[in-house]
XYZ file of C-alpha atoms in Angstrom:
702
model
C -38.811 15.916 -6.267
C -40.330 13.689 -3.554
C -42.649 10.684 -3.908
C -45.801 12.598 -2.892
C -45.280 15.262 -5.587
C -44.688 12.639 -8.288
C -47.767 10.722 -7.149
C -50.031 13.815 -7.367
C -48.674 14.770 -10.801
C -49.190 11.240 -12.119
C -52.781 11.150 -10.845
C -53.618 14.445 -12.532
C -52.169 13.347 -15.881
C -52.917 9.615 -16.085
C -56.048 8.982 -14.044
C -59.510 10.588 -14.259
C -60.835 11.941 -10.968
C -64.099 9.827 -10.922
C -62.169 6.536 -10.696
C -59.187 7.835 -8.741
C -60.303 6.289 -5.432
C -60.493 2.628 -6.473
C -58.081 0.172 -4.785
C -56.588 -0.959 -8.122
C -55.967 2.589 -9.289
C -54.114 3.494 -6.073
C -51.853 0.450 -6.297
C -51.071 1.144 -9.946
C -50.315 4.786 -9.235
C -47.925 3.865 -6.431
C -46.031 1.602 -8.818
C -45.865 4.285 -11.507
C -44.698 6.873 -8.950
C -41.945 4.598 -7.679
C -40.717 3.986 -11.236
C -40.697 7.719 -11.955
C -38.738 8.409 -8.746
C -36.162 5.723 -9.556
C -35.800 7.168 -13.052
C -35.232 10.646 -11.614
C -32.571 9.322 -9.206
C -30.851 7.435 -12.007
C -30.853 10.554 -14.157
C -29.460 12.676 -11.305
C -26.725 10.141 -10.501
C -25.027 9.368 -7.193
C -21.944 10.920 -5.589
C -19.833 8.969 -3.094
C -18.002 11.217 -0.641
C -15.516 9.668 1.799
C -13.303 11.555 4.253
C -10.306 10.111 6.145
C -9.018 12.205 9.046
C -5.397 12.219 10.180
C -3.345 9.074 10.488
C -6.079 6.455 10.809
C -8.003 8.908 12.984
C -4.943 9.854 15.074
C -3.940 13.518 15.150
C -0.792 15.097 16.673
C -1.084 18.457 18.420
C 0.607 21.527 17.029
C 1.596 20.222 13.612
C 0.202 19.273 10.202
C -1.840 16.167 9.486
C -3.561 14.985 6.276
C -7.256 14.883 5.505
C -7.755 12.589 2.512
C -10.892 12.874 0.371
C -12.198 10.274 -2.066
C -14.991 11.435 -4.382
C -16.710 9.210 -6.961
C -19.220 10.740 -9.389
C -21.491 8.370 -11.321
C -23.870 11.091 -12.464
C -23.635 14.162 -14.709
C -20.421 16.194 -14.639
C -20.284 19.251 -12.404
C -17.818 21.655 -10.806
C -17.497 20.823 -7.135
C -16.278 22.663 -4.048
C -15.182 20.683 -1.014
C -15.296 22.523 2.323
C -13.724 21.365 5.584
C -14.479 23.100 8.891
C -13.915 22.142 12.537
C -16.998 21.289 14.542
C -18.117 22.865 17.807
C -17.214 26.473 18.501
C -13.845 26.512 16.730
C -14.194 28.336 13.423
C -10.593 29.445 12.921
C -9.898 27.066 10.044
C -12.032 26.951 6.936
C -10.369 25.105 4.075
C -11.720 24.345 0.620
C -10.739 23.036 -2.786
C -12.443 23.403 -6.177
C -12.318 20.541 -8.671
C -14.022 19.223 -11.784
C -15.984 15.982 -11.427
C -16.673 14.473 -14.878
C -19.071 11.577 -15.201
C -17.711 8.237 -14.035
C -14.630 9.599 -12.237
C -12.948 8.784 -8.929
C -10.702 11.467 -7.452
C -8.484 11.359 -4.378
C -6.813 14.445 -2.948
C -5.221 15.624 0.292
C -5.789 18.826 2.258
C -3.106 19.463 4.911
C -4.689 20.681 8.150
C -2.917 22.182 11.150
C -3.894 20.702 14.515
C -4.306 24.054 16.234
C -6.791 22.929 18.877
C -6.676 19.873 21.111
C -10.442 20.261 21.559
C -11.339 20.027 17.836
C -12.495 16.411 17.934
C -15.261 16.894 15.356
C -14.952 17.992 11.742
C -17.546 18.714 9.084
C -17.051 18.209 5.347
C -19.404 19.230 2.532
C -19.431 18.700 -1.220
C -21.138 21.577 -3.054
C -21.947 21.995 -6.727
C -21.535 25.199 -8.758
C -24.958 26.442 -7.573
C -23.984 26.065 -3.924
C -26.243 23.057 -3.357
C -25.005 20.373 -0.950
C -24.510 17.189 -2.954
C -22.944 15.179 -0.138
C -21.708 15.816 3.380
C -20.103 14.137 6.370
C -21.015 15.723 9.675
C -19.350 15.253 13.057
C -16.385 13.256 11.802
C -14.627 12.245 15.006
C -10.909 12.022 15.649
C -9.983 8.704 17.261
C -7.118 10.014 19.387
C -5.175 13.248 19.863
C -1.553 12.936 20.988
C 0.491 15.680 22.688
C 3.517 16.817 20.731
C 5.901 15.093 23.185
C 4.674 11.625 22.165
C 5.872 10.165 18.840
C 3.229 8.898 16.420
C 3.845 5.588 14.670
C 2.155 4.367 11.508
C 2.295 1.128 9.573
C 1.541 -0.334 6.146
C 1.659 -4.078 6.876
C 0.749 -6.864 4.505
C -1.873 -8.218 6.916
C -3.835 -6.799 9.847
C -2.024 -9.229 12.182
C 1.273 -7.615 11.230
C 0.428 -4.244 12.818
C 2.933 -3.038 15.441
C 1.576 -3.136 18.991
C 2.776 -1.406 22.153
C 2.745 -2.288 25.877
C -0.129 -1.184 28.076
C 0.667 1.857 30.193
C 0.427 1.778 33.965
C -1.267 5.161 33.770
C -5.045 5.160 34.035
C -5.219 7.915 31.435
C -5.986 5.896 28.329
C -5.722 9.027 26.160
C -1.929 8.628 26.129
C -1.880 4.900 25.352
C 0.343 4.564 22.246
C -1.255 2.952 19.215
C -0.039 2.487 15.656
C -2.016 4.042 12.813
C -2.799 1.671 9.956
C -2.215 3.480 6.668
C -3.550 2.268 3.327
C -1.483 2.705 0.132
C -4.424 3.999 -1.910
C -5.049 6.932 0.479
C -1.451 7.501 1.583
C -0.741 11.288 1.402
C 1.073 12.659 -1.639
C 1.764 16.040 0.003
C 5.023 16.270 2.046
C 3.539 18.839 4.431
C 0.606 16.605 5.325
C 2.922 13.796 6.442
C 4.968 15.845 8.918
C 3.044 14.809 12.029
C 4.167 11.186 11.621
C 7.385 10.121 13.385
C 7.840 6.428 12.579
C 6.496 4.253 9.756
C 6.710 0.489 9.387
C 6.513 -0.510 5.707
C 6.067 -3.961 4.219
C 7.944 -3.931 0.857
C 5.022 -5.685 -0.834
C 2.759 -2.742 0.050
C 5.456 -0.312 -1.101
C 4.934 -1.612 -4.640
C 1.382 -0.200 -4.514
C 2.521 3.393 -3.895
C 2.278 5.836 -6.774
C 5.321 7.886 -7.772
C 3.913 11.000 -6.042
C 3.401 9.039 -2.830
C 6.927 7.575 -3.020
C 8.337 11.090 -3.474
C 6.427 12.250 -0.397
C 7.685 9.289 1.625
C 11.299 10.014 0.653
C 10.888 13.696 1.540
C 9.484 12.659 4.930
C 12.463 10.372 5.618
C 15.056 12.976 4.639
C 13.345 15.632 6.772
C 13.580 13.508 9.934
C 11.229 10.525 9.678
C 12.163 6.997 10.741
C 11.257 4.331 8.153
C 11.286 0.689 9.256
C 11.287 -1.921 6.489
C 10.642 -5.598 7.241
C 11.975 -7.969 4.571
C 9.711 -10.911 3.794
C 10.681 -11.669 0.185
C 13.817 -10.221 -1.504
C 11.936 -9.740 -4.783
C 9.649 -7.161 -3.158
C 12.698 -5.049 -2.299
C 14.768 -5.612 -5.433
C 11.755 -5.050 -7.674
C 11.195 -1.555 -6.265
C 13.889 0.852 -7.475
C 13.344 3.728 -5.032
C 13.151 1.394 -2.021
C 16.204 -0.608 -3.116
C 18.250 2.607 -3.382
C 16.969 3.935 -0.070
C 17.858 1.009 2.191
C 21.536 0.498 3.161
C 21.812 -3.179 2.201
C 21.648 -5.218 -1.011
C 19.229 -8.040 -0.184
C 20.133 -11.369 -1.820
C 18.420 -14.499 -0.532
C 16.555 -16.082 2.373
C 18.005 -18.568 4.841
C 16.658 -20.222 7.961
C 18.559 -19.796 11.205
C 17.990 -21.676 14.445
C 19.496 -19.006 16.745
C 18.375 -15.409 17.028
C 19.195 -14.422 20.602
C 20.621 -11.142 19.241
C 17.076 -9.711 19.079
C 16.513 -10.216 22.824
C 20.004 -8.913 23.648
C 19.370 -5.685 21.731
C 15.982 -5.196 23.360
C 17.354 -5.415 26.910
C 20.577 -3.456 26.374
C 21.021 -0.086 28.216
C 19.316 2.951 26.755
C 21.177 6.062 25.711
C 20.624 9.000 28.052
C 19.175 12.296 26.888
C 21.442 14.030 24.401
C 23.473 10.913 23.653
C 23.381 9.248 20.271
C 24.435 5.816 19.127
C 24.312 4.527 15.571
C 23.059 1.239 17.022
C 20.139 2.775 18.914
C 17.472 4.522 16.811
C 15.596 5.539 19.963
C 18.101 8.328 20.615
C 17.910 10.091 17.251
C 14.298 11.203 16.870
C 12.211 13.697 18.849
C 13.636 15.523 21.865
C 12.587 13.423 24.836
C 10.494 14.593 27.745
C 12.381 16.558 30.367
C 13.463 14.356 33.243
C 14.010 11.272 31.126
C 17.526 10.914 32.538
C 15.812 9.712 35.714
C 13.775 6.917 34.126
C 14.239 3.235 34.835
C 14.856 1.120 31.757
C 11.516 -0.623 31.048
C 13.262 -3.189 28.825
C 16.095 -4.282 31.108
C 14.137 -6.918 33.058
C 12.142 -8.447 30.205
C 12.188 -12.219 30.485
C 13.488 -14.425 27.712
C 10.758 -16.205 25.775
C 12.130 -19.741 25.509
C 9.508 -20.786 22.975
C 10.488 -17.884 20.722
C 14.204 -18.589 21.112
C 13.762 -22.265 20.221
C 11.823 -21.594 17.001
C 13.739 -21.123 13.728
C 13.388 -17.788 11.952
C 13.596 -16.852 8.280
C 16.398 -14.369 7.642
C 17.406 -12.380 4.558
C 21.088 -12.065 3.728
C 22.867 -9.328 1.821
C 25.800 -6.967 1.490
C 25.893 -3.839 3.637
C 26.508 -0.714 1.519
C 26.498 1.882 4.309
C 25.079 2.389 7.774
C 25.580 0.113 10.759
C 24.405 -3.221 12.117
C 21.631 -2.572 14.648
C 21.747 -6.081 16.084
C 23.364 -9.271 14.925
C 26.887 -9.656 13.600
C 28.633 -8.145 10.597
C 28.533 -11.547 8.889
C 24.896 -12.238 9.785
C 22.993 -9.035 10.664
C 19.390 -9.212 11.840
C 18.769 -5.482 11.421
C 20.729 -2.589 9.918
C 20.192 1.163 10.168
C 21.492 4.186 8.285
C 21.036 7.962 8.271
C 19.159 9.507 5.389
C 19.304 13.280 5.551
C 17.886 14.205 8.933
C 16.019 10.920 9.196
C 16.959 7.281 9.153
C 16.051 3.918 7.680
C 16.035 0.669 9.667
C 15.832 -2.638 7.805
C 14.635 -5.737 9.689
C 16.075 -8.689 7.777
C 13.299 -10.884 9.130
C 9.568 -10.411 8.742
C 7.790 -9.057 11.853
C 4.539 -10.307 10.309
C 5.448 -14.004 10.407
C 6.003 -16.554 13.134
C 7.752 -16.888 15.471
C 7.916 -13.082 15.867
C 4.118 -12.702 15.896
C 3.838 -14.886 19.016
C 6.868 -13.445 20.812
C 5.872 -12.282 24.289
C 8.220 -9.267 24.067
C 6.900 -8.139 20.699
C 5.109 -5.075 22.139
C 8.273 -3.814 23.845
C 10.332 -4.427 20.705
C 8.105 -2.092 18.709
C 8.066 0.471 21.541
C 11.849 0.695 21.585
C 12.189 0.721 17.808
C 9.578 3.514 17.543
C 11.448 5.577 20.182
C 8.530 5.891 22.605
C 9.634 7.803 25.741
C 10.709 5.121 28.259
C 9.400 7.173 31.185
C 5.747 6.679 30.178
C 5.990 2.926 30.788
C 7.271 3.250 34.349
C 4.884 5.869 35.756
C 1.342 5.297 36.950
C 0.577 8.956 36.322
C 2.235 11.675 34.291
C 1.179 15.098 33.122
C 1.944 17.096 30.023
C 2.155 20.688 31.207
C 1.075 23.696 29.210
C 3.609 24.849 26.642
C 4.144 28.118 24.851
C 4.273 28.229 21.074
C 7.482 29.150 19.294
C 5.299 31.246 16.941
C 5.185 33.941 19.611
C 8.976 34.348 19.433
C 8.844 35.099 15.697
C 5.857 37.372 16.160
C 7.851 39.391 18.699
C 10.613 39.819 16.110
C 8.477 41.096 13.218
C 5.411 42.723 14.811
C 4.909 46.365 13.873
C 6.356 48.911 16.288
C 3.483 51.278 15.452
C 1.420 49.727 18.234
C 1.876 51.733 21.434
C 0.351 50.445 24.640
C -1.283 52.443 27.419
C 0.760 51.987 30.626
C -1.144 50.322 33.438
C -0.608 53.368 35.683
C -2.333 55.673 33.206
C -5.112 53.138 32.766
C -5.743 53.082 36.524
C -5.632 56.890 36.622
C -8.227 57.069 33.831
C -10.436 54.591 35.698
C -10.142 56.535 38.962
C -10.969 59.774 37.123
C -14.061 58.166 35.600
C -15.272 56.936 38.994
C -14.663 60.347 40.575
C -16.589 62.170 37.826
C -19.646 59.892 37.828
C -19.657 59.700 41.621
C -18.608 62.461 44.042
C -18.122 65.232 41.454
C -21.516 64.671 39.836
C -23.221 64.465 43.234
C -21.462 67.599 44.527
C -22.233 70.034 41.735
C -25.835 68.831 41.165
C -26.519 69.214 44.877
C -24.942 72.659 44.821
C -27.318 73.835 42.104
C -30.157 71.811 43.669
C -30.826 69.856 40.469
C -30.234 66.227 41.540
C -32.769 64.956 38.999
C -30.444 66.072 36.204
C -28.290 62.991 36.925
C -30.483 61.163 34.377
C -28.917 63.462 31.789
C -25.423 64.005 33.180
C -24.637 60.331 33.758
C -25.146 59.290 30.059
C -23.224 62.403 29.072
C -20.250 61.314 31.214
C -20.338 57.829 29.660
C -20.391 59.289 26.153
C -17.602 61.734 27.005
C -15.297 59.056 28.400
C -16.087 56.729 25.490
C -14.978 59.427 23.062
C -11.899 60.076 25.223
C -10.948 56.393 25.240
C -11.398 56.187 21.469
C -9.208 59.269 20.961
C -6.522 57.805 23.236
C -6.653 54.502 21.366
C -6.515 56.280 18.016
C -3.550 58.384 19.089
C -1.729 55.285 20.385
C -2.461 52.892 17.544
C -3.429 54.720 14.403
C -0.898 54.380 11.625
C -0.380 52.804 8.252
C -0.844 49.247 7.051
C 2.381 47.323 7.594
C 3.467 43.861 6.417
C 6.656 42.234 7.759
C 8.039 38.817 6.801
C 10.700 36.541 8.228
C 11.669 33.384 6.333
C 13.141 30.305 8.007
C 14.437 27.779 5.495
C 15.631 24.254 6.254
C 17.899 22.967 3.519
C 18.114 19.157 3.432
C 20.568 17.757 0.829
C 18.979 14.949 -1.163
C 21.505 13.667 -3.689
C 22.214 16.306 -6.327
C 19.140 18.237 -5.200
C 17.974 19.693 -1.906
C 14.625 19.510 -0.178
C 13.716 23.085 0.769
C 11.350 23.259 3.740
C 10.314 26.831 4.312
C 8.287 28.661 6.938
C 7.253 32.223 6.146
C 6.198 34.173 9.241
C 4.153 37.231 8.236
C 2.908 39.871 10.666
C 0.240 42.280 9.425
C -0.813 45.511 11.157
C -3.900 47.348 9.960
C -5.369 50.685 11.168
C -8.857 49.441 10.163
C -10.747 46.173 10.145
C -9.648 44.677 6.840
C -9.386 41.554 4.731
C -6.458 40.817 2.459
C -5.952 38.379 -0.400
C -2.764 36.293 -0.262
C -1.451 33.380 -2.329
C 1.638 31.221 -2.770
C 3.549 30.257 -5.894
C 5.388 27.349 -4.238
C 4.565 23.858 -5.597
C 3.530 22.678 -2.112
C 2.269 25.322 0.301
C -0.446 26.020 2.822
C -1.388 28.658 5.381
C -2.215 28.742 9.067
C -2.665 31.306 11.788
C -0.539 31.803 14.875
C -0.544 28.696 17.042
C -1.142 29.618 20.679
C -0.321 26.126 22.096
C -1.767 25.118 25.466
C -1.319 28.582 26.988
C -3.835 29.843 24.423
C -6.213 26.903 24.953
C -4.750 25.328 21.828
C -6.397 27.788 19.453
C -5.191 29.689 16.446
C -5.030 33.428 16.985
C -6.467 34.347 13.585
C -9.137 33.645 10.990
C -8.685 32.774 7.337
C -10.540 31.229 4.408
C -7.951 29.008 2.717
C -8.623 27.641 -0.765
C -6.273 24.902 -1.871
C -5.273 25.228 -5.524
C -3.584 22.024 -6.529
C -0.979 21.620 -3.807
C -0.649 25.361 -3.174
C -3.166 27.900 -1.859
C -4.949 31.233 -2.145
C -6.535 32.715 0.957
C -8.497 35.604 2.381
C -7.126 36.629 5.777
C -8.820 38.801 8.384
C -6.929 41.496 10.314
C -8.730 43.328 13.167
C -8.207 47.050 13.716
C -5.051 48.160 15.592
C -3.781 44.586 16.072
C -0.664 42.741 14.925
C -1.870 39.525 13.292
C 0.584 36.692 12.638
C 0.185 34.137 9.830
C 2.518 31.333 8.824
C 2.897 29.845 5.349
C 4.476 26.378 5.343
C 5.931 25.274 2.014
C 8.133 22.614 0.412
C 9.907 22.192 -2.879
C 12.879 20.360 -4.328
C 15.525 22.441 -6.108
C 19.207 22.718 -6.938
C 21.536 23.043 -3.967
C 21.785 26.757 -3.055
C 24.534 25.916 -0.550
C 26.862 22.991 -0.003
C 28.946 22.358 3.088
C 31.719 19.866 3.770
C 33.016 19.284 7.299
C 36.178 17.185 7.719
C 37.753 16.300 11.097
C 41.090 18.013 11.576
C 43.640 18.116 14.365
C 41.891 19.716 17.318
C 38.887 20.757 15.228
C 37.339 20.632 11.783
C 38.048 21.875 8.289
C 34.922 23.542 6.893
C 34.206 24.398 3.259
C 31.036 26.277 2.339
C 30.071 26.938 -1.287
C 27.544 29.689 -1.951
C 25.700 29.107 -5.248
C 23.388 32.089 -4.701
C 23.548 35.447 -6.436
C 23.720 37.255 -3.100
C 26.248 37.380 -0.301
C 25.615 35.600 2.974
C 26.411 38.328 5.474
C 26.547 36.185 8.594
C 27.076 32.425 8.893
C 27.660 30.106 11.842
C 28.549 26.446 12.187
C 27.041 24.264 14.934
C 28.819 20.995 15.661
C 29.406 18.859 18.774
C 27.400 21.285 20.918
C 29.568 24.273 19.919
C 28.972 27.381 17.767
C 31.641 28.754 15.441
C 31.309 32.023 13.519
C 32.203 31.679 9.826
C 31.715 35.333 8.849
C 30.666 36.383 5.334
C 30.414 34.064 2.340
C 30.609 35.908 -1.013
C 28.046 35.338 -3.766
C 28.927 32.613 -6.275
C 32.031 31.785 -4.270
C 33.310 29.431 -1.601
C 35.022 29.827 1.740
C 37.231 27.366 3.589
C 38.150 27.790 7.245
C 39.520 25.633 10.028
C 37.775 25.881 13.398
C 39.324 24.781 16.696
C 37.310 23.238 19.505
C 38.605 25.734 22.029
C 37.485 28.742 19.997
C 33.764 27.959 19.919
C 30.862 28.986 22.130
C 28.700 26.501 24.001
C 25.422 26.003 22.107
C 23.536 25.180 25.301
C 24.786 28.312 27.086
C 23.959 30.429 24.049
C 20.391 29.125 23.932
C 19.962 29.556 27.696
C 21.142 33.154 27.539
C 19.373 34.198 24.344
C 16.067 32.504 25.137
C 15.898 33.734 28.732
C 13.715 36.645 27.612
C 11.407 34.596 25.376
C 8.728 33.770 27.962
C 8.450 37.301 29.364
C 8.437 38.832 25.887
C 5.664 36.532 24.677
C 3.579 37.357 27.753
C 4.020 41.100 27.187
C 3.259 40.732 23.484
C -0.134 39.206 24.261
C -1.091 41.915 26.761
C -3.163 44.871 25.597
C -1.702 47.212 28.237
C 1.796 47.811 29.558
C 5.066 49.208 28.279
C 5.299 50.019 24.570
C 8.873 48.745 24.620
C 7.772 45.294 25.814
C 6.775 42.392 23.597
C 9.556 42.902 21.025
C 12.791 41.046 20.206
C 15.477 42.869 18.234
C 18.358 40.549 17.340
C 16.694 38.550 14.567
C 19.667 36.330 13.702
C 20.510 35.315 17.274
C 16.876 34.839 18.312
C 16.091 32.710 15.256
C 19.135 30.571 15.977
C 18.155 30.107 19.634
C 14.587 29.239 18.616
C 15.957 26.542 16.296
C 17.507 24.744 19.304
C 14.844 25.665 21.842
C 14.671 22.218 23.497
C 18.125 22.921 24.972
C 16.572 25.622 27.147
C 16.214 24.304 30.693
C 13.438 25.724 32.825
C 13.476 24.350 36.326
C 15.556 21.177 36.383
C 12.945 19.222 38.340
C 12.063 16.825 35.551
C 8.781 18.422 34.508
C 7.674 19.793 31.177
C 6.361 23.071 32.599
C 7.565 26.073 30.633
C 8.648 24.216 27.493
C 8.107 25.608 24.030
C 5.986 23.781 21.497
C 7.573 23.592 18.031
C 6.255 22.205 14.736
C 7.541 18.798 13.656
C 11.127 18.996 12.407
C 11.700 22.581 13.520
C 13.927 21.845 16.523
C 17.436 20.928 15.331
C 18.756 19.738 18.710
C 18.348 15.997 17.939
C 20.287 16.482 14.695
C 23.239 18.010 16.537
C 22.999 15.397 19.307
C 23.604 12.609 16.817
C 26.806 14.256 15.559
C 25.648 16.115 12.463
C 26.838 19.623 11.594
């Protein structure tokens, strides 16, 4: 109800018409109307609706990022629906969640969103009540920066704003690729492991770690064990020792603080040689994270010539001491380490035993480069005035080629050209010839539409004969098993290809504790768009969705999920003379029909592993196959197959991959596939965060 309506109603009820036009009466009525409007607003209540996109507005391409919502309801209780849609012309993702909003409540929740389009800079969010009325909305929410998948994304939870990591300025004029650190707040830190996958490195002040809820701490641990790099800066030992999960996670027992006058070890580590591509050193975190850009073996070390900051070297620094439980000294000595690092699952933890948020580190002139090296930024981007990220293909296409329905038969290009030539002959010379022969040229107004209708029916019949069939649903599950103490983190990807003989919509849902759904990612070759449409409703941390499948088309969807469970498999690898002794225990109720071991760049076949049983074998280095050669050979057909799969015409035999086991294995190490050897990215495959296992093997894991 607006002010004018209230004013008219008040005049009709409270004020006689003969004296309605006096100056006093008008002023009094305006006051009464304002009071009535304020009373109505107070009765209706206010809703605060805040939306936080990505990692402090930073979004990685081709992977998941969190959208955090904070809703406060000071008015009457109602059942709310939150909708999130991309702005502009991209309508492939529509995500929603239904929740109860009692009076006087504040709710925070996370919706994982897949960055399927590099052009989706704007997002729209609406809060609807049970009647479908818009109670609050945020239109044109802009992303601050979109990073290509080749660049790591760093985040930080410092104690102060001055303690944020900073990075050197690039020589490149393209400011879009300038690395920045995302400042993350503990109160809106994601509590969904899938939503955190796009982050590569996180600096954490232990004092801020105390503010994390148990669900957020669980998510952070899952992120580390799945491949994240956590950097902890010690400022006060009590902040570490008073936090049980953090104390157990780091590889050192922190005891007390001392002051040291010399700390040249920090500068020495910063300027030391970098590991080349594929090499790994326990004392160099920069070699254990994402696969680097192709051609990085040719870079010049941007840290080698950094000058010593005499003012920094002369200032004393506060240092924490402790006893190393596991891991290695990153820099410093075994008796007085300045930083230690240790593997945790597929990820790692680095502990700085000094505070990077205090002097003299804050004023150090090489501070930017220190953070760049610790966050594993590609060294090549600092030495080039211009660089280009070439278009990549999505690994989704490889899995689609393995499970797409074979019912789809394509019309060969030759037959298509013959049909086109026949059409042109009929509507042209043939029509002209026989109408002239019967001297009825004016009948072309009738014959021409008849030809069009005839060929339209013919084309439909051909299409029906080629593609008609039955509804078909095929699934392929890829499961990453990450041991986490007595449990395992299970990170699953379910690729589902649906073929439908009619335009149809299907209802799907997941029973996993953390799950979400996306369409096929087309990467840059598909203009960064999803190849499907779906309405995804988040239910708790899982989902239910309505997916759309066009007629006569294979449509690929991917469900990403995570849960923690008992170990379904355990493996022990022990060095032996000339090889390794391998023991695999199968705790499942079914036999593993084919198993392989990958270690030190070699593949060894382990054969079958019986259900509820174990198998122990010894493998010799000379008996294995080269992993790199295997990937090169197996993946040689990937590009051509994906191209044929996306074409509407051609050979019916094209666009399919048959050997599911070998192709899945090659796709899991796809960064080992070389394309042209000239140092460019052209022809690479884009993979979701954590999917490529090459860095894990490069650092010596099995």
